[in-house]
mmCIF file of C-alpha atoms in Angstrom:
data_model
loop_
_atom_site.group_PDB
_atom_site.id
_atom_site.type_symbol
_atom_site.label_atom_id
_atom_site.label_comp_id
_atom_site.label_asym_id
_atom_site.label_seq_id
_atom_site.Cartn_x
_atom_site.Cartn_y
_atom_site.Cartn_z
ATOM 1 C CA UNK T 1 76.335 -4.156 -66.451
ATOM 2 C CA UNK T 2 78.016 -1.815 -69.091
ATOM 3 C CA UNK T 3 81.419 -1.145 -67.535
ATOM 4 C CA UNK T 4 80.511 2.768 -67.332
ATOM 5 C CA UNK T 5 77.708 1.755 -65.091
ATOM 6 C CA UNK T 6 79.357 -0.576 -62.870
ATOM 7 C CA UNK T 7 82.137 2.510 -62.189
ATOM 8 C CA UNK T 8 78.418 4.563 -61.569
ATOM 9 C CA UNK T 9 77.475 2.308 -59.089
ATOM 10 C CA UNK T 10 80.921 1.425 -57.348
ATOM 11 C CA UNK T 11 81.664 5.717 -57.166
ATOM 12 C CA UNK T 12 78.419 6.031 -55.783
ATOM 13 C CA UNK T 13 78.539 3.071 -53.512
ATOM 14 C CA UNK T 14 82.122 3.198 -52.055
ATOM 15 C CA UNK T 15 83.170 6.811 -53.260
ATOM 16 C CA UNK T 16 85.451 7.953 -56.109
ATOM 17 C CA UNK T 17 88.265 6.532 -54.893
ATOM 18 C CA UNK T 18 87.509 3.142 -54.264
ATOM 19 C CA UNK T 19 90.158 1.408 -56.721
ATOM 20 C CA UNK T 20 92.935 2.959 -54.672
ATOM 21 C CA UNK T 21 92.217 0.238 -52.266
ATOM 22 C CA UNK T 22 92.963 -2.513 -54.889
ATOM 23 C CA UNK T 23 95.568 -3.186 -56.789
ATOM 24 C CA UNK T 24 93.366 -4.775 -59.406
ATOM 25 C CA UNK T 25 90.097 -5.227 -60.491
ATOM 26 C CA UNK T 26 88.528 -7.773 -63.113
ATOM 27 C CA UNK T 27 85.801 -6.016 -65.159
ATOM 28 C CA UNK T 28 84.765 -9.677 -66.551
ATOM 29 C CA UNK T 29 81.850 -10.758 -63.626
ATOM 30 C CA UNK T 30 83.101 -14.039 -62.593
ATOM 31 C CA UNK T 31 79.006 -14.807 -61.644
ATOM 32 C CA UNK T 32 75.837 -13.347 -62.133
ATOM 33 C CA UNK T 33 72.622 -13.685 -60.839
ATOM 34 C CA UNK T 34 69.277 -12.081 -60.701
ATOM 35 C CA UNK T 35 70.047 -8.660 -58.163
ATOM 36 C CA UNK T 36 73.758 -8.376 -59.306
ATOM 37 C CA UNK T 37 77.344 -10.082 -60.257
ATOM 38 C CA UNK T 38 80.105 -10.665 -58.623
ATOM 39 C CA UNK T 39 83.676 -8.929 -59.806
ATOM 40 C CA UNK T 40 87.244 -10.582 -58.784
ATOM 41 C CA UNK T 41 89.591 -7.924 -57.220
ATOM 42 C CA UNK T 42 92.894 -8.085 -55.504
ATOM 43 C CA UNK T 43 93.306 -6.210 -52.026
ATOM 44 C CA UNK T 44 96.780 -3.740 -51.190
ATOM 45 C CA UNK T 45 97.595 -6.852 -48.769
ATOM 46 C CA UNK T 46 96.951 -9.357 -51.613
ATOM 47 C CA UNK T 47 94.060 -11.113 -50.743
ATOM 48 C CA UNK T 48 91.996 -11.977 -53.645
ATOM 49 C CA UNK T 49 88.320 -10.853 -52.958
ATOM 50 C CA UNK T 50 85.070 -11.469 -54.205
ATOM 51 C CA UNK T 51 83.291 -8.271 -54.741
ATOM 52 C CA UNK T 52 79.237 -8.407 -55.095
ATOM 53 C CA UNK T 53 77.528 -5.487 -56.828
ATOM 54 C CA UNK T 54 74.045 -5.278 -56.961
ATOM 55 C CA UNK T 55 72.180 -4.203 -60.278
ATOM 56 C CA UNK T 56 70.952 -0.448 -59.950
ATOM 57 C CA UNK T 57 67.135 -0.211 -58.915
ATOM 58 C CA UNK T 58 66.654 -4.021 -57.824
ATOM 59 C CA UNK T 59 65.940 -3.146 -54.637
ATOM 60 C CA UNK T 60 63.173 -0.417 -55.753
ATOM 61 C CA UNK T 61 61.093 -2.639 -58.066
ATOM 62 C CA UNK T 62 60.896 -5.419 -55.656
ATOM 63 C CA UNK T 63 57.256 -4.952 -54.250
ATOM 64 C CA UNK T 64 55.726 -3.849 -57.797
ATOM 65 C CA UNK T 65 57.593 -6.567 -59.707
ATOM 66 C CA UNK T 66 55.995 -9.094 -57.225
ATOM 67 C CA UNK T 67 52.719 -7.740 -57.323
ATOM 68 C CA UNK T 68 52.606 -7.766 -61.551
ATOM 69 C CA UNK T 69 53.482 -11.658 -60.896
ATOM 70 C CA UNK T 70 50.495 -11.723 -58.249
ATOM 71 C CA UNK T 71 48.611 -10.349 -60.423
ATOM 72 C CA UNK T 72 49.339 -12.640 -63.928
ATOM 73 C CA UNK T 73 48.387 -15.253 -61.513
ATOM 74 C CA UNK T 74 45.397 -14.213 -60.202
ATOM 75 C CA UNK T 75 44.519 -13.566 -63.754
ATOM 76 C CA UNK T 76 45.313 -16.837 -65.457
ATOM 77 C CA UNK T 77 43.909 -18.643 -62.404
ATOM 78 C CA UNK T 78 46.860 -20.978 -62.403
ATOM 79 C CA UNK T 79 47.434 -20.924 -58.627
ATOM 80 C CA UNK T 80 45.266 -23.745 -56.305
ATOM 81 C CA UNK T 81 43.453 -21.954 -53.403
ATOM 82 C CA UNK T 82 45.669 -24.352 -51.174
ATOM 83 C CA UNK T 83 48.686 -22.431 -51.997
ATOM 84 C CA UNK T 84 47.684 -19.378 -50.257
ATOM 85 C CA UNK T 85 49.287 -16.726 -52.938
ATOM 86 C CA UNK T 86 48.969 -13.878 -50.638
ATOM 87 C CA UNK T 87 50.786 -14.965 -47.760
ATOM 88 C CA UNK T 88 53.617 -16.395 -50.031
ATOM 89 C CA UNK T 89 53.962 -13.771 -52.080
ATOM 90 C CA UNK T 90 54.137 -11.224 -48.723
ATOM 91 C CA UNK T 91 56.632 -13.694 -47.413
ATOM 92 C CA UNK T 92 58.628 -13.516 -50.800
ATOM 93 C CA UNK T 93 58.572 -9.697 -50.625
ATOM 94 C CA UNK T 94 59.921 -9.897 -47.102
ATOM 95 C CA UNK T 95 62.748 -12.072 -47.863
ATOM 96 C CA UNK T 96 63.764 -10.722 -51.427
ATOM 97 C CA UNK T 97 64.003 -6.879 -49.264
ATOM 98 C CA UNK T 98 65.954 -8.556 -47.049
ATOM 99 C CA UNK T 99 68.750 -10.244 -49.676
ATOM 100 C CA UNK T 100 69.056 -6.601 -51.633
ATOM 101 C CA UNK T 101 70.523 -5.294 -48.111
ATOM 102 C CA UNK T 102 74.005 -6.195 -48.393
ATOM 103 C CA UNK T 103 74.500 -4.354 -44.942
ATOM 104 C CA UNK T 104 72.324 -6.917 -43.933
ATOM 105 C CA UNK T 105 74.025 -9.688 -45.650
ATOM 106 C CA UNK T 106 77.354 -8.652 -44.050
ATOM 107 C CA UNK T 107 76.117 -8.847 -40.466
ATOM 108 C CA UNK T 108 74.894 -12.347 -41.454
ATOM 109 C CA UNK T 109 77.849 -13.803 -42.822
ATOM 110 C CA UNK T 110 79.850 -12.117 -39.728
ATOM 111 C CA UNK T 111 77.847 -13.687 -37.720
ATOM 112 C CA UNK T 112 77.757 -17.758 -39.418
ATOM 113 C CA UNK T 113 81.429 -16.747 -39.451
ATOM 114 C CA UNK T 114 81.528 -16.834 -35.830
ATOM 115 C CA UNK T 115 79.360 -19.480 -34.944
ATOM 116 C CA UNK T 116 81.422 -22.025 -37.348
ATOM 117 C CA UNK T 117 84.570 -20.871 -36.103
ATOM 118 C CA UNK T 118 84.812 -23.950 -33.776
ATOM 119 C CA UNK T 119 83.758 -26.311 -36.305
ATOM 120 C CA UNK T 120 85.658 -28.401 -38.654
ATOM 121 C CA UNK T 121 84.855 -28.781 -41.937
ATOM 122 C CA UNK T 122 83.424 -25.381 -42.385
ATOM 123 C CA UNK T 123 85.070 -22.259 -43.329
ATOM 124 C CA UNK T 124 82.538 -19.042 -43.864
ATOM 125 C CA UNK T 125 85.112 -16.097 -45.875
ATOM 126 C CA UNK T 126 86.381 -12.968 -44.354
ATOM 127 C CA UNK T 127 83.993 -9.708 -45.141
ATOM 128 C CA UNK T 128 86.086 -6.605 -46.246
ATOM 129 C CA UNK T 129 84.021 -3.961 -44.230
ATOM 130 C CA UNK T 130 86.385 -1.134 -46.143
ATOM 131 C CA UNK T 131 84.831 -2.019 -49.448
ATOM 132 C CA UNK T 132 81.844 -3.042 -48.880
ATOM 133 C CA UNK T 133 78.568 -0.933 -48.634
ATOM 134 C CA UNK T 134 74.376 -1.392 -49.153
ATOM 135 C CA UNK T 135 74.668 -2.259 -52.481
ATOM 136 C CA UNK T 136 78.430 -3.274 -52.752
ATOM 137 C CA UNK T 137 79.838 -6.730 -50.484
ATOM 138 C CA UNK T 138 83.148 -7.565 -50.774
ATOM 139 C CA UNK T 139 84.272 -10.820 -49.232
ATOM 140 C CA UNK T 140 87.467 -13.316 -49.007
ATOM 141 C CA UNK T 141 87.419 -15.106 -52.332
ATOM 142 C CA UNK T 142 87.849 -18.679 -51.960
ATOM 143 C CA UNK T 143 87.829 -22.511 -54.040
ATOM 144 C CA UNK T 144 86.074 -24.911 -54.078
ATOM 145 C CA UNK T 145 83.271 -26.862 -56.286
ATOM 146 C CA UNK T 146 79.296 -26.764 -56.061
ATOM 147 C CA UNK T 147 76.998 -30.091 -55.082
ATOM 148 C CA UNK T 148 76.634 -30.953 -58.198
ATOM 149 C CA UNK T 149 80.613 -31.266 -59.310
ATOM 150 C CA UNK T 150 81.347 -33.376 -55.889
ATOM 151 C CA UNK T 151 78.524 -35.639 -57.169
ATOM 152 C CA UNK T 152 81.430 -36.705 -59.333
ATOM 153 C CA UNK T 153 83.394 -37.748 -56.487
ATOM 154 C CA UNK T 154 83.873 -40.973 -54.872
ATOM 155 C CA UNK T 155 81.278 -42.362 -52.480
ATOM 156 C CA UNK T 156 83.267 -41.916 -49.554
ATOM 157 C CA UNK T 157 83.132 -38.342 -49.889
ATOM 158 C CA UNK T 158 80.257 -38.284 -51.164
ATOM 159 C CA UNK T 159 78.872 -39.273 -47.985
ATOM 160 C CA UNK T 160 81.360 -37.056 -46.029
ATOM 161 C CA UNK T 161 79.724 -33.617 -47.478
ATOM 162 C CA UNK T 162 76.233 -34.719 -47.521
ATOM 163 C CA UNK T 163 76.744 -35.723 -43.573
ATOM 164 C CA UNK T 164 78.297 -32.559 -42.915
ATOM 165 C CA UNK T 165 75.219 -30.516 -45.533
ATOM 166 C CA UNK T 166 72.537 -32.375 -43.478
ATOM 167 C CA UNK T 167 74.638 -31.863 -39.991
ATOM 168 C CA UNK T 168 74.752 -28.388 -40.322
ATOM 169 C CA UNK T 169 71.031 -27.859 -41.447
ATOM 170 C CA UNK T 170 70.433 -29.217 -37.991
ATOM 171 C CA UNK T 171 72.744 -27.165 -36.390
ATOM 172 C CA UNK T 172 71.642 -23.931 -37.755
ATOM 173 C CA UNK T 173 67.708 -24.295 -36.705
ATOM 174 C CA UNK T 174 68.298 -26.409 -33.246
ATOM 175 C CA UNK T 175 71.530 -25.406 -32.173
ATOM 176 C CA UNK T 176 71.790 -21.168 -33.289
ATOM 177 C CA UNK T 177 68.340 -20.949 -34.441
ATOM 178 C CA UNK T 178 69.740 -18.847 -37.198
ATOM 179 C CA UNK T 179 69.525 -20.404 -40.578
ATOM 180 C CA UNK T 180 70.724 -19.360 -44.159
ATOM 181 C CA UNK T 181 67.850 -20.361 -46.491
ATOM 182 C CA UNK T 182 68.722 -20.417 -49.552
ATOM 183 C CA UNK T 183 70.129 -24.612 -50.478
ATOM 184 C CA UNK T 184 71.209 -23.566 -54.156
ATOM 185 C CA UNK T 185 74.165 -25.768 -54.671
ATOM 186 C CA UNK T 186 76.685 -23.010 -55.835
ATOM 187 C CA UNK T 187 76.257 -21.887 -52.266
ATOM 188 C CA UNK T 188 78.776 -24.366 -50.498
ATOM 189 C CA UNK T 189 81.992 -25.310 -52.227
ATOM 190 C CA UNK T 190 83.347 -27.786 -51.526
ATOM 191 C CA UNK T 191 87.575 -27.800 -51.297
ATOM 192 C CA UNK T 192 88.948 -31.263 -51.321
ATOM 193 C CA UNK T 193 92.654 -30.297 -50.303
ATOM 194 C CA UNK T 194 91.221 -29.390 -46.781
ATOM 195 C CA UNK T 195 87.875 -31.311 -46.818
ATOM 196 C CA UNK T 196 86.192 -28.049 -46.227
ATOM 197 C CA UNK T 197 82.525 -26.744 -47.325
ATOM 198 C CA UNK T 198 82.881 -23.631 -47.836
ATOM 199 C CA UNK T 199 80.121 -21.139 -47.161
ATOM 200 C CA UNK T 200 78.612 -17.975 -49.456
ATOM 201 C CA UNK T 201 75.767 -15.930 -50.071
ATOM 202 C CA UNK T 202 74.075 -14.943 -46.504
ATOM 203 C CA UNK T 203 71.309 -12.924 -47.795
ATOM 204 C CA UNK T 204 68.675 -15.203 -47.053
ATOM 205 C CA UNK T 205 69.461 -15.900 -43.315
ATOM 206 C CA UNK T 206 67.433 -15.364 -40.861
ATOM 207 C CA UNK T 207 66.305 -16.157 -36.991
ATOM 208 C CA UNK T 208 63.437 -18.519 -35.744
ATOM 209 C CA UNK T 209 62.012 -17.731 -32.394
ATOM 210 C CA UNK T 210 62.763 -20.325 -29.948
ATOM 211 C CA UNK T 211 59.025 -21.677 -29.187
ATOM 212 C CA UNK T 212 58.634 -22.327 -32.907
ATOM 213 C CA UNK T 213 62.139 -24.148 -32.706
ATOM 214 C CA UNK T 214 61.237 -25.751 -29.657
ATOM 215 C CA UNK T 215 57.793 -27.251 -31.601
ATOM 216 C CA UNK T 216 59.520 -28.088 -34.731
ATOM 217 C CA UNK T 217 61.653 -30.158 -32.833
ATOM 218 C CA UNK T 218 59.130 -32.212 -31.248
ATOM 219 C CA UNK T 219 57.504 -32.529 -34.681
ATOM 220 C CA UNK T 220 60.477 -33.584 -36.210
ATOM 221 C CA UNK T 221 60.822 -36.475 -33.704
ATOM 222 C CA UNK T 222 57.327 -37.123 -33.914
ATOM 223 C CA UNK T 223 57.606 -37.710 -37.639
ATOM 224 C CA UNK T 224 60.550 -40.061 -37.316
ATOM 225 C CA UNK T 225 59.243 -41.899 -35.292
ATOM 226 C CA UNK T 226 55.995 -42.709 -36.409
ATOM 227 C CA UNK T 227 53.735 -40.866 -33.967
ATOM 228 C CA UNK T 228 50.571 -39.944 -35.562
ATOM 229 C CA UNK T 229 49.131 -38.147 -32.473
ATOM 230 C CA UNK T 230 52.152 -35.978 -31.878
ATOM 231 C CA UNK T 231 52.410 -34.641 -35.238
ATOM 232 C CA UNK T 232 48.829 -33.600 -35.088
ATOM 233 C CA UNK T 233 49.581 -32.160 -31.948
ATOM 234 C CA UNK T 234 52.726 -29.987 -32.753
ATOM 235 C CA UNK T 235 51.245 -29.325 -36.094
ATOM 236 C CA UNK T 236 48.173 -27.703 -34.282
ATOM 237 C CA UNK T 237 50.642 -26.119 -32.198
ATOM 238 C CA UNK T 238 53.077 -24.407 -35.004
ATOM 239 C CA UNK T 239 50.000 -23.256 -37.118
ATOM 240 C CA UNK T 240 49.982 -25.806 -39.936
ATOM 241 C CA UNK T 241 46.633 -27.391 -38.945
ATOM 242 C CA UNK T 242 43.661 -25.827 -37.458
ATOM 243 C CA UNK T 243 41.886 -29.176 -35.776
ATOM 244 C CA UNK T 244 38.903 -28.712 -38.304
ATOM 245 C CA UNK T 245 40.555 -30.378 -40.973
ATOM 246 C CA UNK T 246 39.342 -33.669 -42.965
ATOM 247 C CA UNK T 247 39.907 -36.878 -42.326
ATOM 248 C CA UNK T 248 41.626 -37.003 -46.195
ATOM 249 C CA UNK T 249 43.795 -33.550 -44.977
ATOM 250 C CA UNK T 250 44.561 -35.048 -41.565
ATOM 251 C CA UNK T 251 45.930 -37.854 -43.240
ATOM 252 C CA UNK T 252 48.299 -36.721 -46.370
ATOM 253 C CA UNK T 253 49.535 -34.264 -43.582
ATOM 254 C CA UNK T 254 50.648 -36.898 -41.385
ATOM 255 C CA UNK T 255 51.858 -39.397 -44.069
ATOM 256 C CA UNK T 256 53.912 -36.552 -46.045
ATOM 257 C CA UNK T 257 55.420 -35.941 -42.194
ATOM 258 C CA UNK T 258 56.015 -39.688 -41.849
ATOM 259 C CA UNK T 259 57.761 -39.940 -45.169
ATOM 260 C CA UNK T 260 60.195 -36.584 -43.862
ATOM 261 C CA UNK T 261 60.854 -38.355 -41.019
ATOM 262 C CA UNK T 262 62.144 -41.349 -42.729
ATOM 263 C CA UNK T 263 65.701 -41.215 -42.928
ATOM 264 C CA UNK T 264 65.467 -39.751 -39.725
ATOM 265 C CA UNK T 265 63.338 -43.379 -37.635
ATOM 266 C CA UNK T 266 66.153 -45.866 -38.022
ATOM 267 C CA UNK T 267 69.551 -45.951 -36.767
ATOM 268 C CA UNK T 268 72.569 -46.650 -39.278
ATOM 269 C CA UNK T 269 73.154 -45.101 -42.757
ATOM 270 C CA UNK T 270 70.155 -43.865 -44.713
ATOM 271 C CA UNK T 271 70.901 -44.413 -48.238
ATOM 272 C CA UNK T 272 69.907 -41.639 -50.439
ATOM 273 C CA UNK T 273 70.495 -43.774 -53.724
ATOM 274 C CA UNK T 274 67.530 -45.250 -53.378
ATOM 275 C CA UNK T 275 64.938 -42.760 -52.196
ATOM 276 C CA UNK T 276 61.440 -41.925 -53.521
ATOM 277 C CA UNK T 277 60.973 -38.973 -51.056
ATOM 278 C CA UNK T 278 60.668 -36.309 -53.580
ATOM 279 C CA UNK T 279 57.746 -38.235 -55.052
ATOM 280 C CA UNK T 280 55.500 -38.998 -52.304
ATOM 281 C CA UNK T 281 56.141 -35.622 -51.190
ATOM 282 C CA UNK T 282 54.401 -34.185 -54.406
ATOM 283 C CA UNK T 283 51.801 -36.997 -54.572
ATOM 284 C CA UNK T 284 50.749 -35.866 -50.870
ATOM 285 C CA UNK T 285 50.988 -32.237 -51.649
ATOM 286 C CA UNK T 286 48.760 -32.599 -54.430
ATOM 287 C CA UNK T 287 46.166 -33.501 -51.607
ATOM 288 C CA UNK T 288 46.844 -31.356 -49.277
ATOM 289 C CA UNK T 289 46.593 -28.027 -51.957
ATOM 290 C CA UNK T 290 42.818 -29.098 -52.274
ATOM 291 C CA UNK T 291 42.125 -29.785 -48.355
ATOM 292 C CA UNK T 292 43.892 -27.084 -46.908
ATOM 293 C CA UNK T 293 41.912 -24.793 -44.259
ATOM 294 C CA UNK T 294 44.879 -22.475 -43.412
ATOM 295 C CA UNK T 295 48.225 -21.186 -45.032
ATOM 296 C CA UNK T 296 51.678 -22.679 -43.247
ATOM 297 C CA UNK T 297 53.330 -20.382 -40.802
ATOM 298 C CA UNK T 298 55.569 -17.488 -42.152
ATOM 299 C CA UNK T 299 58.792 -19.340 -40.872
ATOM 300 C CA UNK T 300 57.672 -22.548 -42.650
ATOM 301 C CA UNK T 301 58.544 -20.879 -46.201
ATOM 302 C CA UNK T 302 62.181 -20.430 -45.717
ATOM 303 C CA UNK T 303 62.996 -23.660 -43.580
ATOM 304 C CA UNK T 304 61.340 -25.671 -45.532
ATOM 305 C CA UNK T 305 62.888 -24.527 -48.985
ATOM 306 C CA UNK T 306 66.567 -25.263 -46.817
ATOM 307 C CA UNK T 307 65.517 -28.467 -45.419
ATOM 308 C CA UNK T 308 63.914 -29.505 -48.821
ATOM 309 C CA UNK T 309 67.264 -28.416 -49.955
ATOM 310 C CA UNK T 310 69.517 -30.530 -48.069
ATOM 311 C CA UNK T 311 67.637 -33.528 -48.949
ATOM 312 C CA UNK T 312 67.870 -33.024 -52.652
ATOM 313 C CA UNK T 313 71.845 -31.953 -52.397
ATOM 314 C CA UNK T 314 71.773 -35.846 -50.411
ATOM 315 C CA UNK T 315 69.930 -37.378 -53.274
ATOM 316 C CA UNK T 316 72.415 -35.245 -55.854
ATOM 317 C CA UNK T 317 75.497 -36.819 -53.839
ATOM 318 C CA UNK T 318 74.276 -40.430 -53.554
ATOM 319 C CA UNK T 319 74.914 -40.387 -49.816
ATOM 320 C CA UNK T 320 74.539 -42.448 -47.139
ATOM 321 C CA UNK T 321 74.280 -40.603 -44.035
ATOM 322 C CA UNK T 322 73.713 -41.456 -40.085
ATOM 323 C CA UNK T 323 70.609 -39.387 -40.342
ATOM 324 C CA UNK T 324 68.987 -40.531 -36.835
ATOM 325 C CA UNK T 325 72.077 -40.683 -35.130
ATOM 326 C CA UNK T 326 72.379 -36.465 -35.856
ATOM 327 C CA UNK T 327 68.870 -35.642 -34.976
ATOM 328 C CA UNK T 328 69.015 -37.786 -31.618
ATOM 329 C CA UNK T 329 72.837 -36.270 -30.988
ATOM 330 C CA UNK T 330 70.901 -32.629 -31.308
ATOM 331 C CA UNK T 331 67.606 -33.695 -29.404
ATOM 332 C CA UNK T 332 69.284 -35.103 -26.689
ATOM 333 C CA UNK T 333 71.418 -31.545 -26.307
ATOM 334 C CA UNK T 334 68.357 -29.311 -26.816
ATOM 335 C CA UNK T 335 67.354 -26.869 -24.052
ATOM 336 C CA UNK T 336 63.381 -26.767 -24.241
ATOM 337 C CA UNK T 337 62.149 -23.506 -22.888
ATOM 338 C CA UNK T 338 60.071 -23.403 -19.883
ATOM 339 C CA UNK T 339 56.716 -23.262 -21.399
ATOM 340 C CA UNK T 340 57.592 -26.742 -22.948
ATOM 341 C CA UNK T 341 54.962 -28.972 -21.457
ATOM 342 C CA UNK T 342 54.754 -32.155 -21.674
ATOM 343 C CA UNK T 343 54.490 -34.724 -25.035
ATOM 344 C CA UNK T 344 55.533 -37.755 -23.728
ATOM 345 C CA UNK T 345 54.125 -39.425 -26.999
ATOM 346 C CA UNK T 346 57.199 -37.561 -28.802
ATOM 347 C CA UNK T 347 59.660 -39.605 -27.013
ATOM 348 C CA UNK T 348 63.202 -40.667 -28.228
ATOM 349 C CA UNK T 349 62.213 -44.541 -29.340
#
């Protein structure tokens, strides 16, 4: 932005007087990214803040933008009926709303703020309420280096933040059930003076409702540990399969959950040097596109981009992570609701 229209949108956002709270402010963006850039500023007190101000009308053009794209593809045919283009692009609508409400955002980070607060090895920054607005979020500015620069590291901590990355994915959908969605690397940073990930960018969180939580869970164990019948089951369950599926559906389904599950069936590190997950993932997906009866669940969208995530930021690092030992750690700890049931073919093997 101009500098004469970032001043429009800061007076209109925080009110004309809204650099008598600083005692600077850096009209250089020290990021930018698709809804708005962020601006360095120092506070009275002398914290150094982060200050995130979205691009005027971004939050107005969302649905039409999104339905020109829907439209381009509908047109050029490029989409596979498989995909289901109308439920993702509703659930992108949804979720792209949600990240334009910095309000919204605030609450969020608040909230991961306090959850981690017991936590080592996770620090989530301080939100400057004062300064912050709708369309303005001002935040505790702090170090630290993306995924991708501590892939430069050495192995031991390497493994240390991809433990931690996969540790807290787990954490946010079975132990709060509140999950930030959004795995772009740039989004935990990681400070080697205190061995700290620290966490930005809360627009994309969001709850899961405790029966689909509950499910997932048992699917997840299912997958690890090889149990053909209780991934059917719990996939039935959560929406992704309908029991009239193929034989040739039924079976990429169950294979791409069986390669998921794999770092996840046996004990000890799980080296993520030498994977071919991402592969067999889009070999079986290719199948499933064509032999697909009905589109994933809403929640599926988000948690799968994160947990997709985590695995690639593993791969990224080179780690080798206890991946079984954290998913049993969390199952074992898990409060199933009372409509539960019973799935003794799920059991911890």
């Amino acid at each position: 932005m101009p500098r004469s229209q970032l001043n429009q949108v800061l007076d209109a956002e925080l009110g004309p007087g809204w650099s008598t709270k600083l005692t600077s402010f850096d009209y250089e963006p020290l990021a930018a990214a698709s809804i708005g850039q962020v601006h360095r500023a120092v506070m009275k007190d002398g914290m150094d803040v982060a200050m995130k101000i979205q691009y005027p009308g971004v939050a107005d053009s969302i649905e039409s933008d999104i339905e020109n794209v829907k439209l381009l593809l509908d047109y050029t045919n490029l989409i596979p009926e498989g995909l289901y283009l109308d439920r993702a692009m509703k659930v992108a609508k949804e979720e792209l709303s949600r990240e334009c409400d910095y309000q919204l955002e605030a609450s969020n980070q608040k909230r991961f703020r306090d959850m981690l607060s017991g936590h080592d090895g996770f620090y989530v920054p301080l939100v400057v309420d004062d300064i912050s607005s709708k369309r303005v979020l001002t935040t505790e500015l702090i170090s630290g280096v993306p995924i991708d620069k501590v892939a430069l590291l050495d192995q031991g901590t390497r493994n240390y933040v991809g433990r931690n990355l996969l540790e807290l994915t787990l954490m946010e959908l079975f132990v709060f059930r509140f999950m930030q969605t959004d795995p772009n690397w740039s989004n935990f940073l990681y400070d080697e003076a205190t061995k700290t990930i620290n966490l930005i960018d809360f627009g994309a969180a969001r709850d899961y409702p405790k029966r689909f939580v509950d499910d997932y869970l048992r699917m997840v164990m299912a997958c690890a540990n090889n149990d053909r019948a209780a991934v059917i089951e719990m996939s039935q369950r959560l929406g992704f399969l309908t029991g009239k599926e193929s034989e040739v559906m039924l079976e990429a389904h169950v294979q791409a959950g069986f390669v998921v599950g794999l770092p996840f069936s046996k004990s000890g590190g799980y080296d993520f040097r030498s994977t071919n997950i991402t592969q067999s993932i889009s070999n079986l997906g290719a199948t499933m596109l064509r032999h697909r009866l009905t589109p994933p669940p809403d929640e599926a969208y988000s948690l799968h981009r994160k947990l997709s995530g985590a695995f690639l930021a593993c791969i990224k690092l080179g780690a080798v992570v206890p991946c079984r030992e954290l998913l049993l750690d969390v199952y074992e700890h898990y409060h199933f609701g009372e409509d539960e049931g019973t799935l003794s073919t799920a059991s911890v093997s």
